[in-house]
Amino acid sequence: MNLPFAMGLFGLVVSAVFAFNAWRELRRNVEGHARNAAMIHVAMVSMFVPFCLYILVAYAP
């Protein structure tokens, strides 16, 4: 496994953690900083996951 491929996998794992925590916070439906941060994390994940998938496809062993 080469380094770019490993970093693509690592990025997907980090994105999954962020998405899970954001989803959990958004389900609480409580106004405040945590909800705003969760909405920003959802946007970040939606932009970062396609990039990670591109890296995985481009550097697949």
PDB file of C-alpha atoms in Angstrom:
ATOM      1  CA  MET A   1       0.000   0.000   0.000  1.00  0.00           C
ATOM      2  CA  ASN A   2       1.533   3.296  -1.064  1.00  0.00           C
ATOM      3  CA  LEU A   3       1.396   6.482   0.995  1.00  0.00           C
ATOM      4  CA  PRO A   4      -1.237   8.441  -1.002  1.00  0.00           C
ATOM      5  CA  PHE A   5      -3.588   5.439  -0.926  1.00  0.00           C
ATOM      6  CA  ALA A   6      -3.104   5.065   2.829  1.00  0.00           C
ATOM      7  CA  MET A   7      -3.771   8.774   3.365  1.00  0.00           C
ATOM      8  CA  GLY A   8      -6.936   8.499   1.266  1.00  0.00           C
ATOM      9  CA  LEU A   9      -8.149   5.699   3.528  1.00  0.00           C
ATOM     10  CA  PHE A  10      -7.174   7.681   6.620  1.00  0.00           C
ATOM     11  CA  GLY A  11      -9.116  10.684   5.282  1.00  0.00           C
ATOM     12  CA  LEU A  12     -12.199   8.529   4.786  1.00  0.00           C
ATOM     13  CA  VAL A  13     -11.952   7.215   8.357  1.00  0.00           C
ATOM     14  CA  VAL A  14     -11.596  10.733   9.761  1.00  0.00           C
ATOM     15  CA  SER A  15     -14.529  11.891   7.632  1.00  0.00           C
ATOM     16  CA  ALA A  16     -16.649   9.001   8.888  1.00  0.00           C
ATOM     17  CA  VAL A  17     -15.916   9.968  12.494  1.00  0.00           C
ATOM     18  CA  PHE A  18     -16.764  13.612  11.837  1.00  0.00           C
ATOM     19  CA  ALA A  19     -19.954  12.638   9.977  1.00  0.00           C
ATOM     20  CA  PHE A  20     -21.062  10.302  12.770  1.00  0.00           C
ATOM     21  CA  ASN A  21     -20.504  12.910  15.474  1.00  0.00           C
ATOM     22  CA  ALA A  22     -22.221  15.606  13.414  1.00  0.00           C
ATOM     23  CA  TRP A  23     -25.210  13.343  12.743  1.00  0.00           C
ATOM     24  CA  ARG A  24     -25.451  12.512  16.443  1.00  0.00           C
ATOM     25  CA  GLU A  25     -25.360  16.202  17.389  1.00  0.00           C
ATOM     26  CA  LEU A  26     -27.925  17.179  14.748  1.00  0.00           C
ATOM     27  CA  ARG A  27     -30.310  14.500  16.062  1.00  0.00           C
ATOM     28  CA  ARG A  28     -30.246  16.200  19.478  1.00  0.00           C
ATOM     29  CA  ASN A  29     -31.771  19.284  17.798  1.00  0.00           C
ATOM     30  CA  VAL A  30     -30.489  21.740  20.427  1.00  0.00           C
ATOM     31  CA  GLU A  31     -29.625  25.257  19.268  1.00  0.00           C
ATOM     32  CA  GLY A  32     -26.123  26.506  19.933  1.00  0.00           C
ATOM     33  CA  HIS A  33     -22.483  26.266  19.019  1.00  0.00           C
ATOM     34  CA  ALA A  34     -22.389  22.470  18.804  1.00  0.00           C
ATOM     35  CA  ARG A  35     -25.255  22.404  16.282  1.00  0.00           C
ATOM     36  CA  ASN A  36     -23.602  25.098  14.154  1.00  0.00           C
ATOM     37  CA  ALA A  37     -20.313  23.205  14.229  1.00  0.00           C
ATOM     38  CA  ALA A  38     -22.119  19.996  13.247  1.00  0.00           C
ATOM     39  CA  MET A  39     -23.636  21.706  10.203  1.00  0.00           C
ATOM     40  CA  ILE A  40     -20.182  22.929   9.175  1.00  0.00           C
ATOM     41  CA  HIS A  41     -18.766  19.421   9.642  1.00  0.00           C
ATOM     42  CA  VAL A  42     -21.443  17.967   7.369  1.00  0.00           C
ATOM     43  CA  ALA A  43     -20.432  20.458   4.674  1.00  0.00           C
ATOM     44  CA  MET A  44     -16.744  19.647   5.201  1.00  0.00           C
ATOM     45  CA  VAL A  45     -17.383  15.918   4.893  1.00  0.00           C
ATOM     46  CA  SER A  46     -19.432  16.393   1.733  1.00  0.00           C
ATOM     47  CA  MET A  47     -16.483  18.189   0.103  1.00  0.00           C
ATOM     48  CA  PHE A  48     -13.662  16.032   1.492  1.00  0.00           C
ATOM     49  CA  VAL A  49     -15.041  12.536   0.793  1.00  0.00           C
ATOM     50  CA  PRO A  50     -15.074  12.906  -3.020  1.00  0.00           C
ATOM     51  CA  PHE A  51     -11.464  14.114  -2.874  1.00  0.00           C
ATOM     52  CA  CYS A  52     -10.474  11.071  -0.795  1.00  0.00           C
ATOM     53  CA  LEU A  53     -12.275   8.763  -3.214  1.00  0.00           C
ATOM     54  CA  TYR A  54     -10.452  10.390  -6.135  1.00  0.00           C
ATOM     55  CA  ILE A  55      -7.122   9.798  -4.377  1.00  0.00           C
ATOM     56  CA  LEU A  56      -8.050   6.147  -3.764  1.00  0.00           C
ATOM     57  CA  VAL A  57      -8.925   5.606  -7.411  1.00  0.00           C
ATOM     58  CA  ALA A  58      -5.892   7.477  -8.720  1.00  0.00           C
ATOM     59  CA  TYR A  59      -3.382   5.674  -6.498  1.00  0.00           C
ATOM     60  CA  ALA A  60      -4.987   2.247  -6.263  1.00  0.00           C
ATOM     61  CA  PRO A  61      -2.319  -0.462  -6.045  1.00  0.00           C
TER      62      PRO A  61
END
